[in-house]
JSON list of C-alpha atoms in Angstrom, two decimals:
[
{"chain": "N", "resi": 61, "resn": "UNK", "atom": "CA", "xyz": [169.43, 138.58, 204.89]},
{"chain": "N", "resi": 62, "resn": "UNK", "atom": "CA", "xyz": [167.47, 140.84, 207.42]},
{"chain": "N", "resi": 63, "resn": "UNK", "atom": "CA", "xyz": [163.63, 141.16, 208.24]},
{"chain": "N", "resi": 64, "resn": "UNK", "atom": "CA", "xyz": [162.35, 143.97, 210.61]},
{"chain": "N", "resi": 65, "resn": "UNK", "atom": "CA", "xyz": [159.10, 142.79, 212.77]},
{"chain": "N", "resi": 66, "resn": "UNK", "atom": "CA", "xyz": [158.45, 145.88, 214.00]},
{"chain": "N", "resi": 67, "resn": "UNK", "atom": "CA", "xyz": [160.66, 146.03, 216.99]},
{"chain": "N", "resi": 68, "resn": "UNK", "atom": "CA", "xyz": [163.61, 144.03, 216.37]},
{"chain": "N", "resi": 69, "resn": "UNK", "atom": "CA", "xyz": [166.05, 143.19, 213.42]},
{"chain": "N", "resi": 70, "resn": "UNK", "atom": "CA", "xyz": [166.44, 139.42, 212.64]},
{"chain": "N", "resi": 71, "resn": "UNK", "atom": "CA", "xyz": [169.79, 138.61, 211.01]},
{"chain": "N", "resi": 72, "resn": "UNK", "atom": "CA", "xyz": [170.82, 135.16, 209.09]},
{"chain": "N", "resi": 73, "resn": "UNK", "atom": "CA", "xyz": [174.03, 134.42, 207.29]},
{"chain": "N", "resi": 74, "resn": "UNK", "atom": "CA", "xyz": [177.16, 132.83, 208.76]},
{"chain": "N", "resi": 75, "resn": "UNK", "atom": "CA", "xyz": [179.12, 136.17, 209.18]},
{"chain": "N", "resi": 76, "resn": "UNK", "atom": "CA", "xyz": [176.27, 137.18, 211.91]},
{"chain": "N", "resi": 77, "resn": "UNK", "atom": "CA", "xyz": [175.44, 134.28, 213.70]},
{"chain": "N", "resi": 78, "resn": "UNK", "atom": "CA", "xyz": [176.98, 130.73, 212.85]},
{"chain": "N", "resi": 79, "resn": "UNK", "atom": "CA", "xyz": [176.03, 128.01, 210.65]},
{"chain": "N", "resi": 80, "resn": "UNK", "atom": "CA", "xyz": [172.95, 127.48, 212.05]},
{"chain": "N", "resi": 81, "resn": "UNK", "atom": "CA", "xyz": [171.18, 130.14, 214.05]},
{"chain": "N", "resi": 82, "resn": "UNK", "atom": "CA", "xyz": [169.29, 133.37, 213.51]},
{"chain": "N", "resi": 83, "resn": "UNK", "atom": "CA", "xyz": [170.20, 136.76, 215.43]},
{"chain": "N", "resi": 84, "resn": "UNK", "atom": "CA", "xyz": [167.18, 139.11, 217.14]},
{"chain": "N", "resi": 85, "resn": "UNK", "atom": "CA", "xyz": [168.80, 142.47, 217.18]},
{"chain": "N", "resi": 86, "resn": "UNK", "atom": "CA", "xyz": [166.96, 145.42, 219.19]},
{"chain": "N", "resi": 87, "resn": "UNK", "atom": "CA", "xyz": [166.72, 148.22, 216.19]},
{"chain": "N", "resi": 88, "resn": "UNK", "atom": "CA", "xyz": [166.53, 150.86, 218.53]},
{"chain": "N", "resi": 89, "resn": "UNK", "atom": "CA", "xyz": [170.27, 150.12, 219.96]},
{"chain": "N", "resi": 90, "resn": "UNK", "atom": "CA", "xyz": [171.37, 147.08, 217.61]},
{"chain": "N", "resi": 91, "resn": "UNK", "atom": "CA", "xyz": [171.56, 144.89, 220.91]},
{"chain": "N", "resi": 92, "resn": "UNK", "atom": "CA", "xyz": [171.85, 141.41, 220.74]},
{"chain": "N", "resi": 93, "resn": "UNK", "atom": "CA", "xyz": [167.87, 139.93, 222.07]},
{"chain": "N", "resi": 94, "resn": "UNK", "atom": "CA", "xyz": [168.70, 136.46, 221.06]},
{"chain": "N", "resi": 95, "resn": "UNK", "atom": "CA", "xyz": [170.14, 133.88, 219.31]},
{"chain": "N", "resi": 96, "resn": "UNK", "atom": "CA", "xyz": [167.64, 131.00, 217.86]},
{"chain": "N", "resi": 97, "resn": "UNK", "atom": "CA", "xyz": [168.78, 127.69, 216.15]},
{"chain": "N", "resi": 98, "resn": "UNK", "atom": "CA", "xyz": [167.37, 126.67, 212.97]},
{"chain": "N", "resi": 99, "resn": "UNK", "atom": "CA", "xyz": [168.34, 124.80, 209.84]},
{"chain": "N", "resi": 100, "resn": "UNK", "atom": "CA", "xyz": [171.59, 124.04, 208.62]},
{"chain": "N", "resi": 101, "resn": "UNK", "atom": "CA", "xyz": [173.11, 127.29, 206.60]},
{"chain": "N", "resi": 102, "resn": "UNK", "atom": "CA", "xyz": [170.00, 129.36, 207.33]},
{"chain": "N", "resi": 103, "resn": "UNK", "atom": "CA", "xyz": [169.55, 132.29, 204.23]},
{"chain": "N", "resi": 104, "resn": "UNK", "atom": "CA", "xyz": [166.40, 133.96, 203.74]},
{"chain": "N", "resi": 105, "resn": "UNK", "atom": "CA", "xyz": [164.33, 135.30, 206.26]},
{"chain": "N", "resi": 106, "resn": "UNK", "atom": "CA", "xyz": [160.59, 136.84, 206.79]},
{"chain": "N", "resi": 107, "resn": "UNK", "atom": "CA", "xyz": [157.93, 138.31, 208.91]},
{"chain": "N", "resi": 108, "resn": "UNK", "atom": "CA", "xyz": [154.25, 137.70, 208.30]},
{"chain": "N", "resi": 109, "resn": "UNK", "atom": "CA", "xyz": [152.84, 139.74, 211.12]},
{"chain": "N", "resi": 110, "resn": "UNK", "atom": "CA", "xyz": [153.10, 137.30, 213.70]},
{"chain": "N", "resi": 111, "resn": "UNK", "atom": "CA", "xyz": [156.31, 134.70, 213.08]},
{"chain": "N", "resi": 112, "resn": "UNK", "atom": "CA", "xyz": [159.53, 134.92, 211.66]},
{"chain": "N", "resi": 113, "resn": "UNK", "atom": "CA", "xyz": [160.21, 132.37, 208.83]},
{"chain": "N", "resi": 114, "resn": "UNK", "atom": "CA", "xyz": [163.79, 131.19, 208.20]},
{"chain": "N", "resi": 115, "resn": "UNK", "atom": "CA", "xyz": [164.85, 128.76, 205.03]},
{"chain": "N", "resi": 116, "resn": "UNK", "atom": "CA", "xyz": [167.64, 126.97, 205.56]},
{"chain": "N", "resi": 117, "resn": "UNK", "atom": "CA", "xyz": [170.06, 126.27, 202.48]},
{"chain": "N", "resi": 118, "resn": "UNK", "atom": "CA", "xyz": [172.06, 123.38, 204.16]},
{"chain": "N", "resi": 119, "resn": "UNK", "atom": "CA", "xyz": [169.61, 121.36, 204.75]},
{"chain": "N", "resi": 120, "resn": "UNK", "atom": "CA", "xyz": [166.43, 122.46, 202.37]},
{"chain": "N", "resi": 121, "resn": "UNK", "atom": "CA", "xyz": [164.03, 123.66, 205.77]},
{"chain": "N", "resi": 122, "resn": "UNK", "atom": "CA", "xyz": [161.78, 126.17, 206.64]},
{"chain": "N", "resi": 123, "resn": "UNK", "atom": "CA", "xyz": [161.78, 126.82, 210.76]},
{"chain": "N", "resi": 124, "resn": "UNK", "atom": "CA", "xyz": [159.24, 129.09, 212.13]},
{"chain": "N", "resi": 125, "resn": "UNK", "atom": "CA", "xyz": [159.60, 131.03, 214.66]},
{"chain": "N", "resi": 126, "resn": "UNK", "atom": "CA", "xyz": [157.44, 133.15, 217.22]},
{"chain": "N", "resi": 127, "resn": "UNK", "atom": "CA", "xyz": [158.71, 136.95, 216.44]},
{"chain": "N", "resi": 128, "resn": "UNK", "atom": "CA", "xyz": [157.66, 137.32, 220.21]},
{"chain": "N", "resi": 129, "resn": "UNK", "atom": "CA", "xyz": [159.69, 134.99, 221.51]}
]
């Protein structure tokens, strides 16, 4: 799953980032930004405006997170 916030790409899913982490990708180069830990087996992923909100499959979570972090 991806969201775009404007400036960067956010990434979940195993094959990106690991069991348990979310990847910020720079969409103007595809740059790694950051890596941010979440839930267990994190899937979906969305931008309201302001954060970026991850659910976690593993573990049945939501983490929120500060898209300008």
């Amino acid at each position: 799953e991806v969201a775009f916030d404007g400036t960067n790409i956010w990434v979940t899913g195993a094959c990106a980032t690991g069991g348990s982490s979310v990847a910020k990708l720079l969409a103007s180069t595809g740059g790694v930004v950051g890596t941010y830990t979440v839930g267990s087996s994190p899937y979906g992923v969305a931008f309201d405006g302001t954060n970026i909100w991850v659910t976690n499959q593993g573990d049945s979570t939501v983490t929120r997170i500060g898209a300008t972090r």
